[in-house]
CSV table of C-alpha atoms in Angstrom, one decimal:
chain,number,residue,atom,x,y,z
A,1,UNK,CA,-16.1,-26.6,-7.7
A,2,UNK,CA,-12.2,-27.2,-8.5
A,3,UNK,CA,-10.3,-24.5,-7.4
A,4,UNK,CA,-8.4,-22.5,-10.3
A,5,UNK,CA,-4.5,-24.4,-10.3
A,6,UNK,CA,-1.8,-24.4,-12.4
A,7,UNK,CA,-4.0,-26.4,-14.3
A,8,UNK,CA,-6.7,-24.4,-14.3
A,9,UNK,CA,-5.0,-21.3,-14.9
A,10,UNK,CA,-6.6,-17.3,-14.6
A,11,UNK,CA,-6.8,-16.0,-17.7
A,12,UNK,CA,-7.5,-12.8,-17.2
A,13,UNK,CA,-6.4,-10.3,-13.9
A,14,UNK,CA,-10.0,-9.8,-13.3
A,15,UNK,CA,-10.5,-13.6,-12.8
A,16,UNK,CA,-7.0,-14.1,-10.4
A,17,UNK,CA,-8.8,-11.1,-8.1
A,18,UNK,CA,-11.9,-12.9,-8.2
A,19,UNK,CA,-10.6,-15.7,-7.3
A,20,UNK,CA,-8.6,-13.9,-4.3
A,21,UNK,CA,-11.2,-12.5,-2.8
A,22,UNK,CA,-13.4,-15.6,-3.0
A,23,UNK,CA,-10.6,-17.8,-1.6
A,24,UNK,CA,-10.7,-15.5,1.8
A,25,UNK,CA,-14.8,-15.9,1.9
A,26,UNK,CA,-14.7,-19.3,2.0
A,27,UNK,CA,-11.1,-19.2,4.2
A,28,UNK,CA,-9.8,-21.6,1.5
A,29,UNK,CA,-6.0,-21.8,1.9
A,30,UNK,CA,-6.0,-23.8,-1.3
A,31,UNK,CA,-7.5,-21.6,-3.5
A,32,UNK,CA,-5.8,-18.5,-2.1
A,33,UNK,CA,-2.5,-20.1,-3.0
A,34,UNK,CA,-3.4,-20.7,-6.4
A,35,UNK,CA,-4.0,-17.1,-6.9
A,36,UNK,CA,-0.3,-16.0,-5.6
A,37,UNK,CA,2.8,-16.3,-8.2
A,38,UNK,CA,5.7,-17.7,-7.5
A,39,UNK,CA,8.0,-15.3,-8.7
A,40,UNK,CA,10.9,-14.4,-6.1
A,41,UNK,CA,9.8,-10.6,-6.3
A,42,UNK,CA,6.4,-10.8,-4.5
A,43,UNK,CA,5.0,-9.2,-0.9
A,44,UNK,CA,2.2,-9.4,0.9
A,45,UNK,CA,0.9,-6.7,3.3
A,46,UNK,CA,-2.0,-7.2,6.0
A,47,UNK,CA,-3.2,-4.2,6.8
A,48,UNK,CA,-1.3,-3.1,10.3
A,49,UNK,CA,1.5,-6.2,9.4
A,50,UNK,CA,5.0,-6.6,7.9
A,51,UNK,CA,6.1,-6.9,4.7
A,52,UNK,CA,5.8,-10.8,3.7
A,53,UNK,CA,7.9,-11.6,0.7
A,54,UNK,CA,8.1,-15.4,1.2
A,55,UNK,CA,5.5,-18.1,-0.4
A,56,UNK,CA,5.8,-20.0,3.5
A,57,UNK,CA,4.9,-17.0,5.4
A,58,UNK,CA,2.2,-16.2,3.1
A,59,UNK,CA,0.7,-19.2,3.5
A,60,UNK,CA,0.9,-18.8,6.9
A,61,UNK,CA,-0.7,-15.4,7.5
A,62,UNK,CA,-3.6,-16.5,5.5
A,63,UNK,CA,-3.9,-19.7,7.8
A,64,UNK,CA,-4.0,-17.4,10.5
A,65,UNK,CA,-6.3,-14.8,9.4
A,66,UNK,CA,-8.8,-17.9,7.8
A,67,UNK,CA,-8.4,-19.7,11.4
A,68,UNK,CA,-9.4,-16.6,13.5
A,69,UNK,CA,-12.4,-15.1,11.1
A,70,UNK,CA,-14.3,-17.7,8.6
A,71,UNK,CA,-16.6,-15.3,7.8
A,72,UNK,CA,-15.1,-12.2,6.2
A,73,UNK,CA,-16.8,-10.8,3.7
A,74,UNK,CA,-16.1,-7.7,1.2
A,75,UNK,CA,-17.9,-4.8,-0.2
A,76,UNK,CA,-15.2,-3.4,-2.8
A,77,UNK,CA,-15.1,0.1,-4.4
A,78,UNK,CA,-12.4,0.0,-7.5
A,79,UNK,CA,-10.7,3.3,-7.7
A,80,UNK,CA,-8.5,2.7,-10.7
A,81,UNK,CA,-7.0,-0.1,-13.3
A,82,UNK,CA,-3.9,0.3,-14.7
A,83,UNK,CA,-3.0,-2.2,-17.3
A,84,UNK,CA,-0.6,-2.4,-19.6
A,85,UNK,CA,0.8,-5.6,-21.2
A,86,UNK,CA,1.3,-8.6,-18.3
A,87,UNK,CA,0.8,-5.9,-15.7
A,88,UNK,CA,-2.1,-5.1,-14.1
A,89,UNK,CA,-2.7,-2.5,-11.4
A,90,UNK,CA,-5.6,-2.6,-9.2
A,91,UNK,CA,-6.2,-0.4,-6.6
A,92,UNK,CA,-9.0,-0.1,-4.4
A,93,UNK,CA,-11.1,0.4,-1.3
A,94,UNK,CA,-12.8,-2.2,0.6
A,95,UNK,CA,-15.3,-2.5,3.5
A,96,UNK,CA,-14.4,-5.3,5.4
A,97,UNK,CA,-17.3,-7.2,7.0
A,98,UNK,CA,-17.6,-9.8,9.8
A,99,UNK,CA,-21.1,-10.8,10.5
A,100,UNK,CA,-22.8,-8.5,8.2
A,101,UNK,CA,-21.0,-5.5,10.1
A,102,UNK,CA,-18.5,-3.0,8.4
A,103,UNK,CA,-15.8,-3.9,11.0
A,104,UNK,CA,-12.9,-2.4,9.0
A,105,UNK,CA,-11.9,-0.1,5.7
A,106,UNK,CA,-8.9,-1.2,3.8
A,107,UNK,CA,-6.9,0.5,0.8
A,108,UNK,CA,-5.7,-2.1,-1.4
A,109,UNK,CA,-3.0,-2.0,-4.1
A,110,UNK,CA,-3.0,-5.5,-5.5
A,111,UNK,CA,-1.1,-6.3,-9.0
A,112,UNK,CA,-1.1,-8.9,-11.1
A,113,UNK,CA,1.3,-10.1,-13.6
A,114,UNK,CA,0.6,-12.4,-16.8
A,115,UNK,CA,2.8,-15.1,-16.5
A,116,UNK,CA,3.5,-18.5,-18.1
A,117,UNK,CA,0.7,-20.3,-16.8
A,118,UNK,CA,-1.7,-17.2,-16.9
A,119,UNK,CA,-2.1,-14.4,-14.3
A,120,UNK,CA,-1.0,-14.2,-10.9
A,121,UNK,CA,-0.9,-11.9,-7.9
A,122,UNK,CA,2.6,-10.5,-7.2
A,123,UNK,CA,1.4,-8.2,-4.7
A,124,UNK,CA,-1.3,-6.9,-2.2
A,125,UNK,CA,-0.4,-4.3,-0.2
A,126,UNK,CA,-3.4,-3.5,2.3
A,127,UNK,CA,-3.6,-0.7,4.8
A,128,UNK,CA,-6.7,0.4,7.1
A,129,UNK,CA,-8.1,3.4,6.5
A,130,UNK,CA,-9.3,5.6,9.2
A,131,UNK,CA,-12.2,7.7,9.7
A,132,UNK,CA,-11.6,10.9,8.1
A,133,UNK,CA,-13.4,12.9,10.5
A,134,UNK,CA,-11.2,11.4,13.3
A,135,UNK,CA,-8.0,11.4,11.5
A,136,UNK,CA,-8.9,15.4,10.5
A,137,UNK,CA,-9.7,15.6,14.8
A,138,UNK,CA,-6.0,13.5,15.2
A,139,UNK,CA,-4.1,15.6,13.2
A,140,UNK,CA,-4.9,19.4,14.8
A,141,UNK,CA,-4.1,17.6,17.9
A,142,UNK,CA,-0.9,16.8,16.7
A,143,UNK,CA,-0.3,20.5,14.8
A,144,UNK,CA,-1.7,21.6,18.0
A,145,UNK,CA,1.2,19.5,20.4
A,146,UNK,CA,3.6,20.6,17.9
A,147,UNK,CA,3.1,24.4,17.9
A,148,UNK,CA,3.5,24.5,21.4
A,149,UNK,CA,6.8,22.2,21.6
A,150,UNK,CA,8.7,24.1,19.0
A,151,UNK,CA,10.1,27.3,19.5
A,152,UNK,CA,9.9,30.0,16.7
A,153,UNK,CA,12.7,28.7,13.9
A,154,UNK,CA,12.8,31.5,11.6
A,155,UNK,CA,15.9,30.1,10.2
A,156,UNK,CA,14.6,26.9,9.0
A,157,UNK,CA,13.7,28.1,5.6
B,1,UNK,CA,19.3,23.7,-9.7
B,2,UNK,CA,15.7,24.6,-11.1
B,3,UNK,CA,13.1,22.0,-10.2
B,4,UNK,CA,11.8,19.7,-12.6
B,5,UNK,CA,9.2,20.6,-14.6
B,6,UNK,CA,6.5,20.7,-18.1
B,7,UNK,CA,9.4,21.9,-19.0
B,8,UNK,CA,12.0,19.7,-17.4
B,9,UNK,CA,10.2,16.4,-17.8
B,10,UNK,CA,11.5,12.9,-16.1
B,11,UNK,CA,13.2,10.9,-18.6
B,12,UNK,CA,12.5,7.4,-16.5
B,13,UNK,CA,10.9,6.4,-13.5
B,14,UNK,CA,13.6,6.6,-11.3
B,15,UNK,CA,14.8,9.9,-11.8
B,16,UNK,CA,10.4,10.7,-10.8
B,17,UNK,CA,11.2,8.8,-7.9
B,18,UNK,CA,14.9,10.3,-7.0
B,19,UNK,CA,12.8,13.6,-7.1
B,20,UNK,CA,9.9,12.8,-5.3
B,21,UNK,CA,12.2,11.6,-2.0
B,22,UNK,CA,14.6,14.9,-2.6
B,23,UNK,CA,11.3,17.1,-2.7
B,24,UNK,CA,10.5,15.7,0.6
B,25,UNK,CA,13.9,16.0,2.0
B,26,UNK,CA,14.4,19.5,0.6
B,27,UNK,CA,10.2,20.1,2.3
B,28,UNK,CA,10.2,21.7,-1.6
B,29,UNK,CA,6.4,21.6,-2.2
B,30,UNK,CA,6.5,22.7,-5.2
B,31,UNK,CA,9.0,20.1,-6.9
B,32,UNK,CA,6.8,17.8,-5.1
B,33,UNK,CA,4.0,18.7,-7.1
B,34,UNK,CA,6.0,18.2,-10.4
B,35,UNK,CA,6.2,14.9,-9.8
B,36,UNK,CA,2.8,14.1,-9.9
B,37,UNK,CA,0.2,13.3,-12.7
B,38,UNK,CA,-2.5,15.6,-13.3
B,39,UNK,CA,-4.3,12.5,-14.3
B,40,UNK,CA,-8.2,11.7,-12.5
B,41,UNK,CA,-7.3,8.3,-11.4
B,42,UNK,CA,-4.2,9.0,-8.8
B,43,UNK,CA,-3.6,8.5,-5.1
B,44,UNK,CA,-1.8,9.3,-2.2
B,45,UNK,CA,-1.9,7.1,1.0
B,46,UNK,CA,0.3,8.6,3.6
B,47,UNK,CA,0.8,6.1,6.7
B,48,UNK,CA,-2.2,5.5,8.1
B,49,UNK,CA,-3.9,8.3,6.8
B,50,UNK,CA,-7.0,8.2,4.4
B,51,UNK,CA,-6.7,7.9,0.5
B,52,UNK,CA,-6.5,11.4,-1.4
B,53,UNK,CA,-7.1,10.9,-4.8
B,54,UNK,CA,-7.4,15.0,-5.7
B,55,UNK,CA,-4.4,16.8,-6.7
B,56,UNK,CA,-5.7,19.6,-4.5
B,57,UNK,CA,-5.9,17.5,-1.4
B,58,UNK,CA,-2.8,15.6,-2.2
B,59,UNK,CA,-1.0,19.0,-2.0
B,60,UNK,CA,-2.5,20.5,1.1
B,61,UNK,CA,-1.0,17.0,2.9
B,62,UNK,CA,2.7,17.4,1.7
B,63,UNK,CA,2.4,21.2,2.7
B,64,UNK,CA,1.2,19.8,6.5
B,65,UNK,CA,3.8,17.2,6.3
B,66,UNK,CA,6.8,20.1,5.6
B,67,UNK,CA,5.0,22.1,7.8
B,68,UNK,CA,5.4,20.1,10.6
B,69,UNK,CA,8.6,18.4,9.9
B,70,UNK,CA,11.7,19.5,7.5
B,71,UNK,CA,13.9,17.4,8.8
B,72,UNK,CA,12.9,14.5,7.3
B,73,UNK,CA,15.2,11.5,5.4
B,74,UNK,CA,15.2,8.0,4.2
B,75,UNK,CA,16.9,5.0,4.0
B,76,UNK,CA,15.7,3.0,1.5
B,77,UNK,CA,15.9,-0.8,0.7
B,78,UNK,CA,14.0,-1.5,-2.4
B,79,UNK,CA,12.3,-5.1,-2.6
B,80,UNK,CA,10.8,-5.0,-6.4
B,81,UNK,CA,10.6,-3.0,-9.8
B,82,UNK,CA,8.0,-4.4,-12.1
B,83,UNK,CA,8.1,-2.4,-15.5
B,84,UNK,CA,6.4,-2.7,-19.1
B,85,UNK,CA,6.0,-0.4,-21.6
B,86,UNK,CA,4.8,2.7,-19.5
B,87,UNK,CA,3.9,1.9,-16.1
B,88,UNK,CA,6.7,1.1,-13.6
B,89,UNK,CA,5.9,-0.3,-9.8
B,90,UNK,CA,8.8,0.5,-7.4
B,91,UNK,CA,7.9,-1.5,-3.8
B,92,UNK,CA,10.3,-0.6,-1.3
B,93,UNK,CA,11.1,-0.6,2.6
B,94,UNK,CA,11.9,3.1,3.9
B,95,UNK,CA,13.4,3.9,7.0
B,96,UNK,CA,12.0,7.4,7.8
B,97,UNK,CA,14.8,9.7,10.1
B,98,UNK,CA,14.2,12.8,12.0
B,99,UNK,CA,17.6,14.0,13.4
B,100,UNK,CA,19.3,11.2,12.0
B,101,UNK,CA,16.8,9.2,14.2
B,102,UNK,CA,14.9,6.1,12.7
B,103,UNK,CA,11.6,7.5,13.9
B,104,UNK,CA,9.7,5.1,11.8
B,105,UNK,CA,9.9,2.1,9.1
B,106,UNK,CA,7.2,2.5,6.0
B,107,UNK,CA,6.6,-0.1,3.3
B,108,UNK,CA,6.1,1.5,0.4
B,109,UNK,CA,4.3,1.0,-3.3
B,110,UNK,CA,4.9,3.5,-6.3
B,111,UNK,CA,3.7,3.7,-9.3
B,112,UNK,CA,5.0,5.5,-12.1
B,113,UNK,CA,3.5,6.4,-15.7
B,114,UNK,CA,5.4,7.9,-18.8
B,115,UNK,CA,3.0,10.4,-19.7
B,116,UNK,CA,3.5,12.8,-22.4
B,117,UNK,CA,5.3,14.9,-20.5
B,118,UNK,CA,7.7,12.6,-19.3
B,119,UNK,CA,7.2,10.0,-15.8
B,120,UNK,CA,5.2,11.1,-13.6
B,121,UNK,CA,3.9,9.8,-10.1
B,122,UNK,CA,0.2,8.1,-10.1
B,123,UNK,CA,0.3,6.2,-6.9
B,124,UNK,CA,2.1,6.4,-3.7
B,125,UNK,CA,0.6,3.5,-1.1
B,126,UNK,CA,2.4,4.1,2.2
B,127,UNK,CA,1.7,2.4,5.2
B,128,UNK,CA,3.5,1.7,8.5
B,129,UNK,CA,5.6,-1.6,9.0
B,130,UNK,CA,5.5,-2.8,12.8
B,131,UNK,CA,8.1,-4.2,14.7
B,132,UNK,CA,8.1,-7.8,13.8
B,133,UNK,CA,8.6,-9.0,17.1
B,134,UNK,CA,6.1,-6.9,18.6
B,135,UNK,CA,3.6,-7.8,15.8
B,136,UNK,CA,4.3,-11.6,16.4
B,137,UNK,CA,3.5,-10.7,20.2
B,138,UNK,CA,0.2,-8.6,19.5
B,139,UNK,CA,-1.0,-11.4,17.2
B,140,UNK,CA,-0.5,-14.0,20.2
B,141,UNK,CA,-2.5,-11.4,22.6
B,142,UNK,CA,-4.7,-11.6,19.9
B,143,UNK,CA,-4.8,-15.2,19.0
B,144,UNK,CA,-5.5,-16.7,23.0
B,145,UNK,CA,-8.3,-13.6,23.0
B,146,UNK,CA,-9.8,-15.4,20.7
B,147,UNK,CA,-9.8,-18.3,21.7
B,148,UNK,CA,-11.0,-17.4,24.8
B,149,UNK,CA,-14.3,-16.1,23.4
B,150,UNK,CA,-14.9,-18.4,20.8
B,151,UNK,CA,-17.2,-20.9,21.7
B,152,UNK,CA,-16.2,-24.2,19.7
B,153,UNK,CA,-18.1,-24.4,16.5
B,154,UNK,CA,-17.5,-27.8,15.2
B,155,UNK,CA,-19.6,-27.3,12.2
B,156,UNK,CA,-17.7,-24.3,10.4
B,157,UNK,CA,-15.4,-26.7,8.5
């Protein structure tokens, strides 16, 4: 199959995220570089990773991430759409899978703009999510550390 | 100066955003709250924490967060604003100071929504942003552990 290019343009936002998240199953740097604009406003963010704002570097992290793993997979949960005109907001959660195994959960904002030659990614901000249970356990800890460094401040508000 | 409110409405996104930051530099919980939709499909992602998508729960957070620290203030360095009609994107860099201290650096993703009350807050994506040096170290680490393990599989591409 051809991958989508500026010849084959998305035409829809539904169709460029397709395409996104089939590009990292099959670890096709190709096809994922189709899906990205290239606007000068865009940014990419791996989960855990800093802000990439240049077409190079994005390349590049996706090299990386399709050298180490080949066989990512997704299961995606779509929290909400917001659309409006050439801009489309998708935000999401996603299992991440290696080897059938849920090996990591991800919150996703990714948005897509309409643009001359049809509708492109402008940005995907990714960040793990942790295991509520253990983030809940995580965070008395820290109240806990907290109420014991800091002496009574009844001044503070 | 009375916060904004149903009855003091934002006039554009920024002035939604100028009050969302001043909320959490003033630890004013409930001019935080007045910048939020009461819509079903928003969300809050705090830095490494999991995604709250009920106003309810989204509340309870900020009130830990002033809780713990009211001493809290940005930098901020914004990279993008995409907006049409009634949905604006603001993506932006923060430097986060306790004490004056840079304590932590946040990339940052919100999304506003003129509403009929004015704009209001719908998404707020924050995650941490590493050290890029230390990142490019850990991904080294990570890159000779793998290949370490890997066995060489000459028939994945």
């Amino acid at each position: 199959m051809t991958s989508p290019n500026k010849t084959h343009p998305f035409p829809t936002a539904e169709s460029c995220e397709e395409a996104f998240y089939q590009a990292i199953e099959d670890a096709d740097l190709d096809a994922m570089m189709a899906v990205w604009s290239e606007r000068k406003t865009m940014s990419c963010i791996h989960p855990g990773a800093p802000m990439l704002t240049e077409l190079d570097d994005i390349k590049e992290s996706w090299r990386q991430i399709f050298t180490m793993a080949d066989t990512i997979r997704f299961k995606r949960y779509a929290h909400s759409i917001s659309a409006e005109g050439s801009l489309s907001i998708h935000h999401l959660r996603e299992d991440v899978l290696l080897l059938d195994e849920v090996v990591n959960t991800v919150i996703v904002t990714n948005i897509f703009k309409q643009e001359e030659d049809g509708w492109k990614l402008i940005l995907h901000h990714a960040s793990a999510e942790p295991d509520l249970e253990e983030f809940e356990a995580e965070i008395e800890e820290v109240n806990a550390a907290f109420s014991s460094l800091s002496p009574p401040s009844p001044t503070l508000h």
